Coordinates of C-alpha atoms and ligand atoms in Angstrom, one line a residue:
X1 CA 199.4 46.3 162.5
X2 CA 200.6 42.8 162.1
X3 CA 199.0 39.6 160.4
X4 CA 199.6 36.6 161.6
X5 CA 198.6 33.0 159.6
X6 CA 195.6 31.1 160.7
X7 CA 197.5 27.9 160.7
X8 CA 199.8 29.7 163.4
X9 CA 203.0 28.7 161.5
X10 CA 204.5 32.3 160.6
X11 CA 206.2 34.9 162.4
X12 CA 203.9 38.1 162.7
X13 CA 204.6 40.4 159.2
X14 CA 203.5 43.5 158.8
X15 CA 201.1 44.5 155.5
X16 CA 203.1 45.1 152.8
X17 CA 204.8 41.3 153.5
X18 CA 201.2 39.9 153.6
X19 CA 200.2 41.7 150.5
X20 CA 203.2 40.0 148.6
X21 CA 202.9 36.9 150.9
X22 CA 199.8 35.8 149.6
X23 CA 198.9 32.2 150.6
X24 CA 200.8 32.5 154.0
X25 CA 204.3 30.1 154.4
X26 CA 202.7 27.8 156.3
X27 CA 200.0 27.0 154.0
X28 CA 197.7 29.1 155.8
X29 CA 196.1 32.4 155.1
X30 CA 196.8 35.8 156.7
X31 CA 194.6 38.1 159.2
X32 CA 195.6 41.2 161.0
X33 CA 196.4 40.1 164.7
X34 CA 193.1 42.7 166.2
X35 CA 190.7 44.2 164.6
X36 CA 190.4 47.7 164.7
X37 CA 187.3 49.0 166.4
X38 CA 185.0 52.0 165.0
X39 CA 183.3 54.1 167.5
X40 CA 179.5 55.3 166.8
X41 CA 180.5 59.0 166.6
X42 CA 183.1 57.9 164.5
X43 CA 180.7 55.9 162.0
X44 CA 178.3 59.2 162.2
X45 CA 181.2 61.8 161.3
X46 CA 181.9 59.5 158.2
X47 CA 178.4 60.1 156.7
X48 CA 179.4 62.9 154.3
X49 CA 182.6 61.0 153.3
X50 CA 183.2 59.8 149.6
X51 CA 183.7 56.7 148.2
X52 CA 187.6 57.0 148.1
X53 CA 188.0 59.1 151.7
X54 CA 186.0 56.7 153.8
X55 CA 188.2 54.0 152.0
X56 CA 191.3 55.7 153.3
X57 CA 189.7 55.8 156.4
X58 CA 189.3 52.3 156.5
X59 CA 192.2 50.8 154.9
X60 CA 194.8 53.3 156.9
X61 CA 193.4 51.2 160.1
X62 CA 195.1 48.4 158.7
X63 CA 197.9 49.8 157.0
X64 CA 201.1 51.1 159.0
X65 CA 204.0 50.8 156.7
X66 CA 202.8 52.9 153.8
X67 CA 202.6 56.7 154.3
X68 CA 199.5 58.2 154.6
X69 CA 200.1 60.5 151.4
X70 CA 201.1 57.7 149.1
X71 CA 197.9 55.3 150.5
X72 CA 196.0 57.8 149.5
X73 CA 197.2 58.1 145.9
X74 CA 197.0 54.5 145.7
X75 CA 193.0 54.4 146.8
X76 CA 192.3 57.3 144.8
X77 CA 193.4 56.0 141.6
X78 CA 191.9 52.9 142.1
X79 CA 188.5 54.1 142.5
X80 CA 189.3 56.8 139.9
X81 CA 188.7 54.5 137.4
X82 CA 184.6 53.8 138.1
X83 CA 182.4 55.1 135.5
X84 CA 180.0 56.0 138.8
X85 CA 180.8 59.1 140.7
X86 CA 179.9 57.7 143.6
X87 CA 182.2 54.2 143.2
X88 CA 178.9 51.7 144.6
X89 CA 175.8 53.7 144.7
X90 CA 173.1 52.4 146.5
X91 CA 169.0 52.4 144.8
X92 CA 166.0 51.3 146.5
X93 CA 164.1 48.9 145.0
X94 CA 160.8 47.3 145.6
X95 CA 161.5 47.5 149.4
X96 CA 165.5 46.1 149.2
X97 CA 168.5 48.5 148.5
X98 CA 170.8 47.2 145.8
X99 CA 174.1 48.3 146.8
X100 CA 175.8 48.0 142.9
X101 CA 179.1 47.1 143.0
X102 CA 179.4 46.3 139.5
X103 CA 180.3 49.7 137.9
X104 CA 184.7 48.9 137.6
X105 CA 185.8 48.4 134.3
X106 CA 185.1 44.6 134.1
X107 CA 181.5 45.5 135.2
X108 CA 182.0 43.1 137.8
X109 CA 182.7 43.8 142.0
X110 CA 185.8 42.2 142.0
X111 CA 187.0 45.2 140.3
X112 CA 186.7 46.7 144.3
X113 CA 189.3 44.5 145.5
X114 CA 191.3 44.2 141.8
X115 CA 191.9 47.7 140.8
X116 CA 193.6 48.6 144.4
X117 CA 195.7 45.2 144.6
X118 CA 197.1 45.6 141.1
X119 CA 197.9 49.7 142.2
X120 CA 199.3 48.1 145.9
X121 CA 201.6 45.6 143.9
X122 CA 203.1 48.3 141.5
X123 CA 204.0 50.1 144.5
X124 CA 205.2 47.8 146.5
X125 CA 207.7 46.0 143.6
X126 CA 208.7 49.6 142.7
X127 CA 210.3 50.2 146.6
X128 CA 211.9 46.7 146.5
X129 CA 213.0 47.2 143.1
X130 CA 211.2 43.6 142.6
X131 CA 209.2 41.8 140.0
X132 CA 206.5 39.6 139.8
X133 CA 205.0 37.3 137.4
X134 CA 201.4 36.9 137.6
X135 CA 199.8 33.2 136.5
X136 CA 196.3 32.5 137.3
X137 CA 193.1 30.4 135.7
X138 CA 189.6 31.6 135.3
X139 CA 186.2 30.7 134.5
X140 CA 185.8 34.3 133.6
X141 CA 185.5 37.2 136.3
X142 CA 188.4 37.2 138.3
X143 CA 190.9 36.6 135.4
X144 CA 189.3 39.9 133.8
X145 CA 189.2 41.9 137.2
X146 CA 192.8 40.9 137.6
X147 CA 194.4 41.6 134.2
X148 CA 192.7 45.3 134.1
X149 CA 193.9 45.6 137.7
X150 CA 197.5 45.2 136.4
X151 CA 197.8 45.7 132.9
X152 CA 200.2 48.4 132.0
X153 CA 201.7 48.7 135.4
X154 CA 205.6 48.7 136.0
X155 CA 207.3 45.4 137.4
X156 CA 204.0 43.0 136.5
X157 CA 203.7 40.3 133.9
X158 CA 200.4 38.5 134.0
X159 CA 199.5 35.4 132.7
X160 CA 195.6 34.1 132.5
X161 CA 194.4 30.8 131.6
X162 CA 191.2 30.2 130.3
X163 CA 189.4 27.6 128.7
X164 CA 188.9 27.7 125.2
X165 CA 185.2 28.4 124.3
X166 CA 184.1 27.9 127.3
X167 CA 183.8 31.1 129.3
X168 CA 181.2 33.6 127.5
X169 CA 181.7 35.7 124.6
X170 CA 181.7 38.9 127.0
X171 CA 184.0 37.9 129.1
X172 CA 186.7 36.3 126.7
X173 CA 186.2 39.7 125.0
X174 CA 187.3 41.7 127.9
X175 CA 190.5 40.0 128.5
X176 CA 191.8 39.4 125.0
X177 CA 190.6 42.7 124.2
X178 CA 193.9 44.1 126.3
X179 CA 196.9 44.7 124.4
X180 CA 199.3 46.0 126.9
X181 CA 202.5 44.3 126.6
X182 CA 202.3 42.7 130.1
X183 CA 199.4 40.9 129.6
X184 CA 199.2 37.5 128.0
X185 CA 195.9 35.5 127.9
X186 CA 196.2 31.7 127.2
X187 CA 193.0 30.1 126.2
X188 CA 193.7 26.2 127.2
X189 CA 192.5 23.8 124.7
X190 CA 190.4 21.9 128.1
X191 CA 187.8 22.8 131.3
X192 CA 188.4 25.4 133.8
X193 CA 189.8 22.6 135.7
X194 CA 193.0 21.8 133.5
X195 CA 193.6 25.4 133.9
X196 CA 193.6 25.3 137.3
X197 CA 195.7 22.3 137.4
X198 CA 198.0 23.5 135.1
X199 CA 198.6 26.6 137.7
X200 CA 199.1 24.5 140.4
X201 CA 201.9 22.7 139.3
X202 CA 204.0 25.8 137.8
X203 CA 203.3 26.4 141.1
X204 CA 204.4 23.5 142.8
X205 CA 207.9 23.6 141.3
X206 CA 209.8 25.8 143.4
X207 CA 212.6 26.4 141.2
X208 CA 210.6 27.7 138.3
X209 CA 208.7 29.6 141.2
X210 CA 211.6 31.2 142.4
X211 CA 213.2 32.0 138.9
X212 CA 210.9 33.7 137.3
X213 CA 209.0 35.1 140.3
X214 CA 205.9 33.5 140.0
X215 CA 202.7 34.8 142.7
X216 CA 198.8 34.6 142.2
X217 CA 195.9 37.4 142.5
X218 CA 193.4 34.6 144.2
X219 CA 190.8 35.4 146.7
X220 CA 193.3 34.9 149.5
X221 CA 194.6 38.1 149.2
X222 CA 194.1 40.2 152.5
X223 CA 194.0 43.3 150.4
X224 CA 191.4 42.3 148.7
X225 CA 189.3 41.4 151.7
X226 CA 190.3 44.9 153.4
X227 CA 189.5 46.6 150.0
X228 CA 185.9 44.9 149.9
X229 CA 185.2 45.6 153.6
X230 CA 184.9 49.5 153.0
X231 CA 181.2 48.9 150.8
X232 CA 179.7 48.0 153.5
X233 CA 180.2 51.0 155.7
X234 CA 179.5 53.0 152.7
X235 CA 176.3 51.2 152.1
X236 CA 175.1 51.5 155.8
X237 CA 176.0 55.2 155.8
X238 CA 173.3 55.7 152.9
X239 CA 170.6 53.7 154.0
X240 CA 171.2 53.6 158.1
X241 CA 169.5 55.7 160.7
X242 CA 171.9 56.6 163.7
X243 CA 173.0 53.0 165.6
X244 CA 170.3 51.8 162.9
X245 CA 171.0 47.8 162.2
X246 CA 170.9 46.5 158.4
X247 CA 170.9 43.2 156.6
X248 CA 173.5 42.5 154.2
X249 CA 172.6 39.8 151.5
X250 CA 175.5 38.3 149.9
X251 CA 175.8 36.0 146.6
X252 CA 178.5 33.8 147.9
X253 CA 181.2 31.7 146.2
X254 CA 184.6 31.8 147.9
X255 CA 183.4 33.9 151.0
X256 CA 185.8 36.5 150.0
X257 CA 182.6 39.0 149.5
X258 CA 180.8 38.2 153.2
X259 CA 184.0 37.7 155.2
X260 CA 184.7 41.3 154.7
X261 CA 181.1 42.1 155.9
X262 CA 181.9 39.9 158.9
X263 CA 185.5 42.3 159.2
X264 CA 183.0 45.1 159.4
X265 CA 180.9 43.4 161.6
X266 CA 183.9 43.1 164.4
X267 CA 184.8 46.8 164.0
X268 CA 181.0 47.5 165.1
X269 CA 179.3 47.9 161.8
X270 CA 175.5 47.8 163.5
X271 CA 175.2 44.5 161.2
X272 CA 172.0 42.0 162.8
X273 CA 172.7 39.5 159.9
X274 CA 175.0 38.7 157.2
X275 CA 172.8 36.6 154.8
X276 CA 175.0 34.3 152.7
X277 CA 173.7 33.2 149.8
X278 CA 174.1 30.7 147.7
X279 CA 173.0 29.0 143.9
X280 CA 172.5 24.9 143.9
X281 CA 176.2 24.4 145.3
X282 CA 175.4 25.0 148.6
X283 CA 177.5 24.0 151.5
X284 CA 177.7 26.5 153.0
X285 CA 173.9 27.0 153.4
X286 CA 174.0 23.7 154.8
X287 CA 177.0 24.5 157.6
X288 CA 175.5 27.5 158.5
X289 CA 172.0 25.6 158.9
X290 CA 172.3 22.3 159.5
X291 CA 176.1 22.1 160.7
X292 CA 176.9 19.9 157.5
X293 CA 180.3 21.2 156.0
X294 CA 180.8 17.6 153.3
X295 CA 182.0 18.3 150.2
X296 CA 179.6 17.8 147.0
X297 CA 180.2 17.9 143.5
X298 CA 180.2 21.2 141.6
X299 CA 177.0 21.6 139.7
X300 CA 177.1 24.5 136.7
X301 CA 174.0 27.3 137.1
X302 CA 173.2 30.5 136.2
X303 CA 175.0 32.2 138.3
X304 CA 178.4 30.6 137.5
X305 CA 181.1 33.1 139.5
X306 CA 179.2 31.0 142.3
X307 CA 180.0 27.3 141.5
X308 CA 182.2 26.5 144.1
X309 CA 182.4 24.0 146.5
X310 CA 185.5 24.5 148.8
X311 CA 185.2 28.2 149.6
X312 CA 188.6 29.4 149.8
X313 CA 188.0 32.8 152.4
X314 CA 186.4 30.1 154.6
X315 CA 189.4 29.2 156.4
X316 CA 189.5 32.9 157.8
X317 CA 186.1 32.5 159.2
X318 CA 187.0 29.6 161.1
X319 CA 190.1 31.0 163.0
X320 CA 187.9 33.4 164.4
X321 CA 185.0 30.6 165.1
X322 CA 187.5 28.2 166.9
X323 CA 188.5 31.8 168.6
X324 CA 192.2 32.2 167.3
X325 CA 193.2 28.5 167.9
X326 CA 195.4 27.6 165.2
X327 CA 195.5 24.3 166.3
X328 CA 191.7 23.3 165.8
X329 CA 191.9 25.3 162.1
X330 CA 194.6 22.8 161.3
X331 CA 193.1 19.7 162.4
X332 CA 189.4 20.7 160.8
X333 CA 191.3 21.0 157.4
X334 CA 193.2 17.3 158.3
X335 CA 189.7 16.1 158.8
X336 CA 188.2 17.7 155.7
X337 CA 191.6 16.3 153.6
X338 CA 190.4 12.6 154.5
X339 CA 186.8 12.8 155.3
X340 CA 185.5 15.5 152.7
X341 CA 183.9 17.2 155.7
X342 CA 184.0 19.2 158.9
X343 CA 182.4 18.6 162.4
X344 CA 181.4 21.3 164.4
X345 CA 180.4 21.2 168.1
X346 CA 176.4 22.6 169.1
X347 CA 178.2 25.5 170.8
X348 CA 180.0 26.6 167.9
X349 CA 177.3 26.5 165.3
X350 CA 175.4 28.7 167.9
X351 CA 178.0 31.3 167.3
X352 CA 177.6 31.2 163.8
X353 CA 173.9 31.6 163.6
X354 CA 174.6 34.6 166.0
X355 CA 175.9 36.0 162.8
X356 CA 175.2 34.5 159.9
X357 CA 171.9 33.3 158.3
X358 CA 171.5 31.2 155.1
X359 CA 169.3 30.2 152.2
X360 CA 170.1 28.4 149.3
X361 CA 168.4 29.8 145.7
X362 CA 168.0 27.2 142.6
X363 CA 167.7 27.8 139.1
X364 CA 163.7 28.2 138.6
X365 CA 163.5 30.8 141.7
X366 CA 166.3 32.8 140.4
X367 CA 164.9 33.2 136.5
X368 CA 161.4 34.1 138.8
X369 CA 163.1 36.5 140.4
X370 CA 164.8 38.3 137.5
X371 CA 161.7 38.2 135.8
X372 CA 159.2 39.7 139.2
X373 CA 161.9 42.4 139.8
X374 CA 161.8 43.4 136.4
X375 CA 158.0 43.3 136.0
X376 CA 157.5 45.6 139.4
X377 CA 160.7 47.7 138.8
X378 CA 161.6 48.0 135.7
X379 CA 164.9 46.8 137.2
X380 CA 167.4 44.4 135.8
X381 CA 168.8 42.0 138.1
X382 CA 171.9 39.9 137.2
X383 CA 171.4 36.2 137.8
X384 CA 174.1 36.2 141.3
X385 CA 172.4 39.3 142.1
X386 CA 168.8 37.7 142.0
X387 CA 170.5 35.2 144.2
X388 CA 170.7 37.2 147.1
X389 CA 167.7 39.5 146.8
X390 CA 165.5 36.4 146.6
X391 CA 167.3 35.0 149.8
X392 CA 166.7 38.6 151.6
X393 CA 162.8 38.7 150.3
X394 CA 162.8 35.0 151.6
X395 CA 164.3 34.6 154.7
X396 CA 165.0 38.9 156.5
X397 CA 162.2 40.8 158.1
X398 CA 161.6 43.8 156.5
X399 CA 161.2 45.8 159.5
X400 CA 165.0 45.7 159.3
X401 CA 166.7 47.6 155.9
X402 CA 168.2 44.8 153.9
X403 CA 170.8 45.8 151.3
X404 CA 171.4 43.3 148.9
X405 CA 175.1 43.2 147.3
X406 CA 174.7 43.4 143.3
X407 CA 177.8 41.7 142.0
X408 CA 177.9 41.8 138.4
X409 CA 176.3 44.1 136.0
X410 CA 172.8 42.1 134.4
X411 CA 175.0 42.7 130.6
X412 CA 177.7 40.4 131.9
X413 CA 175.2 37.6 132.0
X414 CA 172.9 38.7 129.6
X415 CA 172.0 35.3 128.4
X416 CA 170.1 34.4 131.9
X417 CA 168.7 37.7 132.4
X418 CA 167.3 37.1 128.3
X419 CA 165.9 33.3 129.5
X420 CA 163.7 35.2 132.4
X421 CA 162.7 38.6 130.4
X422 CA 162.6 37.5 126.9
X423 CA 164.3 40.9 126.5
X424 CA 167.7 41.9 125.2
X425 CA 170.0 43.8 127.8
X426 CA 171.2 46.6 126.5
X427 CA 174.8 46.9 126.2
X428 CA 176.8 49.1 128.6
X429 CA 179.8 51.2 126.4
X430 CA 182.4 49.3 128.2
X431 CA 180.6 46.2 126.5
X432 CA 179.6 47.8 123.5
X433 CA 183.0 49.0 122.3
X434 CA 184.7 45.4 122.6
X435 CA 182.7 44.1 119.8
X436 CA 185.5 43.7 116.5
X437 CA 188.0 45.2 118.5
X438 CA 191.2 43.4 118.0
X439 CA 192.4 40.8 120.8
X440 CA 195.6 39.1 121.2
X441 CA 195.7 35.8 122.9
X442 CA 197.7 32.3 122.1
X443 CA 195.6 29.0 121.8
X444 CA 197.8 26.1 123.4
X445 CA 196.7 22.6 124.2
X446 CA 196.3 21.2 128.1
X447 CA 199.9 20.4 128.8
X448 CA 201.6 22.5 131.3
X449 CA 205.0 22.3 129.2
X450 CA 203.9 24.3 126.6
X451 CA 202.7 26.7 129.4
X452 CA 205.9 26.5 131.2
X453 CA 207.7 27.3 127.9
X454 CA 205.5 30.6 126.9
X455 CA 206.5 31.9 130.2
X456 CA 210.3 31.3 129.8
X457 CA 210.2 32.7 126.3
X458 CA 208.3 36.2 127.4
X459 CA 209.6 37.3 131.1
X460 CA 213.3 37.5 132.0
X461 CA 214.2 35.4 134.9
X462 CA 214.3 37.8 138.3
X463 CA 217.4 36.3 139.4
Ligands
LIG501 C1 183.2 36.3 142.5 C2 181.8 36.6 142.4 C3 180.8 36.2 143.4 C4 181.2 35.5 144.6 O1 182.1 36.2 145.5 P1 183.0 35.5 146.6 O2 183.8 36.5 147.2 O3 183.8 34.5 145.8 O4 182.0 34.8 147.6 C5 179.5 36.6 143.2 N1 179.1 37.2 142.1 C6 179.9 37.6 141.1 C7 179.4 38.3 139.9 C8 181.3 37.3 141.2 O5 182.1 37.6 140.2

């Protein structure tokens, strides 16, 4: 299997190369060059699969320069570390099944993706006798996905920004909380975005790059994407008949989530819609509705692991929309770069209602929501979560299953779920036990200098 960019610039690699290539040299990002295609005996003989074999499974379509054996290891161990036996159980709940991806140790679902990436890279640095230097920002969830993905592991240094005071108690918590000795949280006197743009220009400077081997754990991974694509067959093979479509609701930020339910879609998943979901920032609820991709403003809401504009995974959607013209991807993102939007043509927004359907959930609805599910269930709904089951009880038949993707555990975001119960959500242990246990972390102001420096005084240079 080889990956090529979707900006066309790269020679094919093969998987291991994209895993450690990232953000592809060309500026693009990486896809396999076919999709491997799952036959309906296939998808029946992996009904009495676990969580970790059907993953193998999966992942081993995609994979052909890592023996089988060792794959396996890595998969198993990654999932080994769910507090559920079954990895992403799925429960049936006033007529939607909540497929609950939040049970990793970060109670989150990037945890999915996280755990195997951070298992992948220690692997892969161990062969080629490599290292690599971690440095990412965060609001919250993908900085604490990412440093329990790695910490502890062999060849890996991370470094995570956050903002100081500004993410929640919980999820500060969870990442100064890790003492292993490659992990180093920085909480940036600043917003989210000073993080970020500290990031980017460590990034930027090539040498520093180079010299202290410098790579990201973003949502542009393609082993995250592959890694996230395996819930969905798991989640049809517990609530689908034999050829049996389903609906997949999806609280979307980055469309890292629903592109790899539109990857299991083109192996022949029996999907009749992806429902992408979204909070008040919703663009893409307005592409996949009214053809308008323009850039807005970022508004904060309840559901804040949501609150992004320029969806990052996007860009893979669109190579396969424009049908594998790299040409078209890159003029759409010249176009977006000095118009703040995209123009699509009638036929092409066809194809994407083929798959795709959209509805866009605001703050009152998704308090109502919490509240209702709650009332009839007994159920606790996280705030992304209520997201996408009110978009599936909105806007998907219910002659057809819907399965609704629960992305974060209703604790992590207790202070929402509070606002629309008036009740208290009781604390899950991997919550519980953080409280007064001791954290390590460095407070520095918003100057990437001081950032640069911290780095340089921790890690040796690689070469
Ligand atoms: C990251 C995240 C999302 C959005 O997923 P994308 O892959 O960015 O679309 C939704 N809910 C929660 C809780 C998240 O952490």
């Amino acid at each position: 299997m080889r990956y090529v960019s979707t900006r066309g610039g790269i020679a094919p690699v093969r998987f291991k190369d994209a895993v450690m290539m990232g953000l592809a040299d060309d500026g693009g990002l990486l896809l396999p060059e076919d999709i491997p295609l799952v036959s309906a005996d296939e998808l029946e003989a992996w009904r009495t699969l676990n969580y970790p074999e059907l993953a193998f499974r999966i992942i081993s379509r995609f994979v052909d320069d890592i023996p089988a054996a060792d794959l396996k290891t890595l998969i198993d161990r990654s999932y080994a570390t769910f507090s559920h036996p079954e990895v992403a159980p799925v429960v049936h709940q006033d007529g939607v099944y909540i497929l609950e991806l939040f049970h990793g140790v970060t109670l989150a679902f990037k945890d999915v993706a996280l755990q195997f990436l951070g298992n992948l890279f220690e692997y892969i640095l161990a062969e080629r006798t490599q290292r690599l230097t971690i440095v990412g920002a965060t609001s919250g969830d993908t900085g604490s996905a990412a440093i329990h993905g790695v910490r502890g592991k062999a060849g890996i240094s991370i470094f995570i920004l956050h903002p100081h005071g500004k993410t929640s108690p919980v999820q500060a918590l969870q990442m100064t909380s890790v003492l292993d000795e490659n992990v180093h949280n920085i909480a940036v006197d600043g917003t989210f975005d000073d993080c970020q743009d500290i990031v980017k220009a460590l990034m930027a400077d090539l040498e520093f790059k180079q010299t202290y081997g410098l790579g990201a754990v973003n949502s542009i991974n393609w082993a995250r994407v592959l890694a996230q694509v395996v819930y969905y067959f798991y989640a049809w093979c517990r609530v689908a008949k034999p050829g049996q479509k389903v609906v997949f609701s999806v609280p979307t930020g980055n469309f890292g989530d629903i592109f790899a339910g539109y990857i299991a879609w083109q192996m022949g998943l029996p999907i009749e819609k992806l429902l992408l979901a979204t909070n008040e920032n919703n663009i893409l609820t307005r592409f996949i509705n009214d053809g308008d991709y323009s850039v807005g403003a970022v508004v904060q809401t309840l559901s804040p692991s949501m609150d992004i504009q320029i969806a990052s995974n996007f860009e893979r959607y669109l190579y396969y929309l424009f049908n594998k013209d790299a040409g078209r991807v890159r003029s759409a993102f010249d176009q977006l770069k000095n118009e703040d939007k995209i123009s699509f043509s009638t036929q092409e927004l066809e194809q994407v209602k083929r798959v795709f359907s959209s509805c866009s959930i605001g703050r009152r609805e998704t308090l109502d929501t919490i509240s209702d599910f709650r009332k009839k269930t007994g159920y606790l709904l996280d705030p992304h979560t209520a997201v996408g089951v009110r978009a599936a009880q909105k806007i998907a038949s219910d002659e057809v299953p819907r399965i609704c993707l629960a992305t974060a555990h209703p604790a992590k975001f207790g202070e929402a779920v509070t606002e629309a119960t008036g009740e208290q959500v009781p604390l899950p242990s991997a919550i519980a036990r953080l409280e007064g246990a001791p954290t390590r972390c460095d407070q520095l102001p918003a100057d990437k200098e001081r950032v640069r420096r911290l780095i340089i005084a921790t890690v040796e240079p690689v070469r």
